[in-house]
C-alpha cells in the first residue's frame, strides 16, 4: 500500500515537474496564434518621407518576431517565460524616428559592411589603401556614418513548410562609406517551430572587399525595459578573447580567459566580476570551434522568468557588450527608459579590425565568391 502511494506520488511529482518545465506558450496565447504566419504593415515613415514596413512573424508556439525593412532591424521578439507568458525581450522603438536618429545605438539592426571597429578607418587590400568613414573617435565603427543599419532594405516574404522566412536585400555601392566594390547582400530571417530565429547572411562583390555582417539586438530576458541584465547567467564557449587598447581596437593578441573576469566557460552572472572590467564587457571572444559548421557560441538564462537563449553561429567570434553606453537618455518601446546595462548583445562576427590584423581569420571577399554565415537564436 505504502509502495503504491509512493508510486502515485512519484507520478504526480513528475507531471507537476514536467508541466513546470513546459515553456510552450499558454493555451490562451496559442489560440490567438494558431498557425505560423507572416503579415506586412506600415511602421510609419522616415524623416525623408520613405515608407517603412514592419513584418510580423509568428510560429505555432506563439513566438513573435517583428522586423522592419529600415536597417533590416529586429524591432521586437516575444518569447514565453516558464509559465508560457510572453514578453518582448529586445530593446527598440515604437516608430521609425528612434531608428533613424543618430543617437540610436544600433538596436536590433543589421550591421555592415563591417561590424565592429576598423582602426583609424584604414586598411590595405591587394596593395591598394582604402580610407573609410570615421565615426567613433579616430576609428570606423559598424559600417560608418551611414552603415547598413541606416539604409532601406527591400523586404520579401518567403513561406516554407518548416519556417516563415523573410528576405531582405540591399546593394551597397562601390565606394559607399569608403569600401571598394558593389556588394549585393541578402539577409534572411527565419522563425521556426523549434523556437529558433535564424539569420542567414549572404553577400557577393564585383571587386575585392572586406565583409563582416551581424545583428545588433540588445537582449533582456526579463523583458525590455524591466531592469538591468546583470543577474543574467551567461556561458560563452571560448577559451580566448581579443584584448583591446583604449579605443577598443584589438592589440592582435589572442589571450586566455583563464583566471580572469573574461572567463564565462562555466555559467556566471554578468555582474559577478563586471567591476573588474573597466567600462564593462565590450570584448570579442574567440569561439572554441569555428569554420563552416554552426557551434554553440553562448547561452544566457534569466532566473526570475526562466527564459533561456542560446546563440549558435558559423562565425569565429562573438562580441559580448553589456550595454555600457546606455545611460537613461533613450526612451524606447512603451515609454520605457533604457539605463546602463539594460540590455546585452552577443554579436556574432569576425574579429574587430581584422582587415589590419593578418593573424586574424580573413574577412576578404573576392569576385566569384559568396560570403555565407548563419546565426541562430534558440529559446527554451
Ligand atoms: C557595440 C560596440 C560598443 C558600442 C556599441 C554601440 O557593438 O562593441 O563599443 O559601440 O556597439 O553603442
JSON list of N, CA and C in Angstrom, two decimals, residues 12 77 139 145 171 315 329:
[
{"chain": "A", "resi": 12, "resn": "UNK", "atom": "N", "xyz": [2.74, 11.97, -9.75]},
{"chain": "A", "resi": 12, "resn": "UNK", "atom": "CA", "xyz": [2.22, 13.33, -9.57]},
{"chain": "A", "resi": 12, "resn": "UNK", "atom": "C", "xyz": [3.36, 14.36, -9.63]},
{"chain": "A", "resi": 77, "resn": "UNK", "atom": "N", "xyz": [10.72, 40.93, -30.13]},
{"chain": "A", "resi": 77, "resn": "UNK", "atom": "CA", "xyz": [10.78, 39.47, -30.13]},
{"chain": "A", "resi": 77, "resn": "UNK", "atom": "C", "xyz": [10.08, 38.99, -28.86]},
{"chain": "A", "resi": 139, "resn": "UNK", "atom": "N", "xyz": [38.31, 56.07, -35.16]},
{"chain": "A", "resi": 139, "resn": "UNK", "atom": "CA", "xyz": [38.09, 54.77, -35.78]},
{"chain": "A", "resi": 139, "resn": "UNK", "atom": "C", "xyz": [36.77, 54.68, -36.58]},
{"chain": "A", "resi": 145, "resn": "UNK", "atom": "N", "xyz": [29.27, 56.21, -41.04]},
{"chain": "A", "resi": 145, "resn": "UNK", "atom": "CA", "xyz": [28.24, 57.20, -40.71]},
{"chain": "A", "resi": 145, "resn": "UNK", "atom": "C", "xyz": [26.87, 56.67, -41.14]},
{"chain": "A", "resi": 171, "resn": "UNK", "atom": "N", "xyz": [21.88, 46.55, -52.05]},
{"chain": "A", "resi": 171, "resn": "UNK", "atom": "CA", "xyz": [23.12, 46.65, -52.82]},
{"chain": "A", "resi": 171, "resn": "UNK", "atom": "C", "xyz": [23.89, 47.85, -52.31]},
{"chain": "A", "resi": 315, "resn": "UNK", "atom": "N", "xyz": [30.26, 31.83, -37.29]},
{"chain": "A", "resi": 315, "resn": "UNK", "atom": "CA", "xyz": [31.31, 32.85, -37.19]},
{"chain": "A", "resi": 315, "resn": "UNK", "atom": "C", "xyz": [32.39, 32.43, -36.17]},
{"chain": "A", "resi": 329, "resn": "UNK", "atom": "N", "xyz": [19.23, 58.05, -21.35]},
{"chain": "A", "resi": 329, "resn": "UNK", "atom": "CA", "xyz": [18.82, 59.16, -22.22]},
{"chain": "A", "resi": 329, "resn": "UNK", "atom": "C", "xyz": [17.89, 58.69, -23.35]}
]
